GROMACS .gro file of C-alpha atoms in nm:
model
   75
    1UNK     CA    1  -1.044  -0.718  -0.636
    2UNK     CA    2  -1.138  -0.384  -0.759
    3UNK     CA    3  -1.079  -0.109  -0.504
    4UNK     CA    4  -1.323   0.189  -0.495
    5UNK     CA    5  -1.242   0.564  -0.461
    6UNK     CA    6  -1.293   0.521  -0.093
    7UNK     CA    7  -1.070   0.235  -0.052
    8UNK     CA    8  -0.808   0.430  -0.273
    9UNK     CA    9  -0.811   0.755  -0.113
   10UNK     CA   10  -0.770   0.545   0.266
   11UNK     CA   11  -0.478   0.371   0.116
   12UNK     CA   12  -0.301   0.675  -0.005
   13UNK     CA   13  -0.307   0.776   0.362
   14UNK     CA   14  -0.194   0.450   0.577
   15UNK     CA   15   0.109   0.401   0.722
   16UNK     CA   16   0.240   0.127   0.831
   17UNK     CA   17   0.168   0.073   1.165
   18UNK     CA   18   0.463  -0.159   1.259
   19UNK     CA   19   0.813  -0.304   1.193
   20UNK     CA   20   1.123  -0.151   1.007
   21UNK     CA   21   0.895   0.087   0.841
   22UNK     CA   22   0.672   0.184   1.071
   23UNK     CA   23   0.521   0.518   1.006
   24UNK     CA   24   0.601   0.502   0.649
   25UNK     CA   25   0.293   0.544   0.361
   26UNK     CA   26   0.206   0.179   0.269
   27UNK     CA   27   0.273   0.285  -0.115
   28UNK     CA   28   0.601   0.452   0.007
   29UNK     CA   29   0.733   0.070   0.118
   30UNK     CA   30   0.990  -0.073  -0.085
   31UNK     CA   31   0.944  -0.351  -0.328
   32UNK     CA   32   1.110  -0.579  -0.165
   33UNK     CA   33   0.915  -0.581   0.151
   34UNK     CA   34   0.626  -0.612  -0.007
   35UNK     CA   35   0.686  -0.930  -0.201
   36UNK     CA   36   0.820  -1.066   0.080
   37UNK     CA   37   0.454  -1.009   0.257
   38UNK     CA   38   0.311  -1.177  -0.081
   39UNK     CA   39   0.539  -1.480  -0.020
   40UNK     CA   40   0.470  -1.520   0.364
   41UNK     CA   41   0.126  -1.416   0.367
   42UNK     CA   42  -0.029  -1.082   0.398
   43UNK     CA   43  -0.199  -0.997   0.732
   44UNK     CA   44  -0.519  -1.032   0.825
   45UNK     CA   45  -0.833  -0.773   0.774
   46UNK     CA   46  -0.788  -0.417   0.625
   47UNK     CA   47  -0.399  -0.392   0.646
   48UNK     CA   48  -0.354  -0.723   0.478
   49UNK     CA   49  -0.612  -0.596   0.167
   50UNK     CA   50  -0.419  -0.295   0.127
   51UNK     CA   51  -0.121  -0.442   0.096
   52UNK     CA   52  -0.270  -0.666  -0.137
   53UNK     CA   53  -0.366  -0.379  -0.333
   54UNK     CA   54  -0.003  -0.248  -0.301
   55UNK     CA   55   0.140  -0.551  -0.446
   56UNK     CA   56  -0.055  -0.491  -0.751
   57UNK     CA   57  -0.038  -0.148  -0.778
   58UNK     CA   58   0.369  -0.176  -0.759
   59UNK     CA   59   0.394  -0.507  -0.994
   60UNK     CA   60   0.188  -0.339  -1.273
   61UNK     CA   61   0.383   0.019  -1.255
   62UNK     CA   62   0.064   0.216  -1.099
   63UNK     CA   63   0.228   0.309  -0.773
   64UNK     CA   64   0.205   0.696  -0.893
   65UNK     CA   65  -0.181   0.654  -0.906
   66UNK     CA   66  -0.167   0.633  -0.547
   67UNK     CA   67   0.094   0.917  -0.522
   68UNK     CA   68  -0.140   1.138  -0.730
   69UNK     CA   69  -0.419   1.066  -0.510
   70UNK     CA   70  -0.234   1.171  -0.195
   71UNK     CA   71  -0.199   1.516  -0.330
   72UNK     CA   72  -0.553   1.576  -0.451
   73UNK     CA   73  -0.731   1.421  -0.161
   74UNK     CA   74  -0.545   1.572   0.162
   75UNK     CA   75  -0.649   1.442   0.463
   0.00000   0.00000   0.00000
């Protein structure tokens, strides 16, 4: 999956809509929680696509890229 600019900007400003970490930016979810989703299965739809991307970013040590986007592209 190759994310486009608009997808990354939206991902940077999306918060978890449910559960223990409701209201937390997706990129700020604990790594173990994102890995749990990876192992159990991501939700369907856009949220699942975003969580998959968060997993890949964290796996490759690129989560600061999203934090930079958060500061450069304010909503």
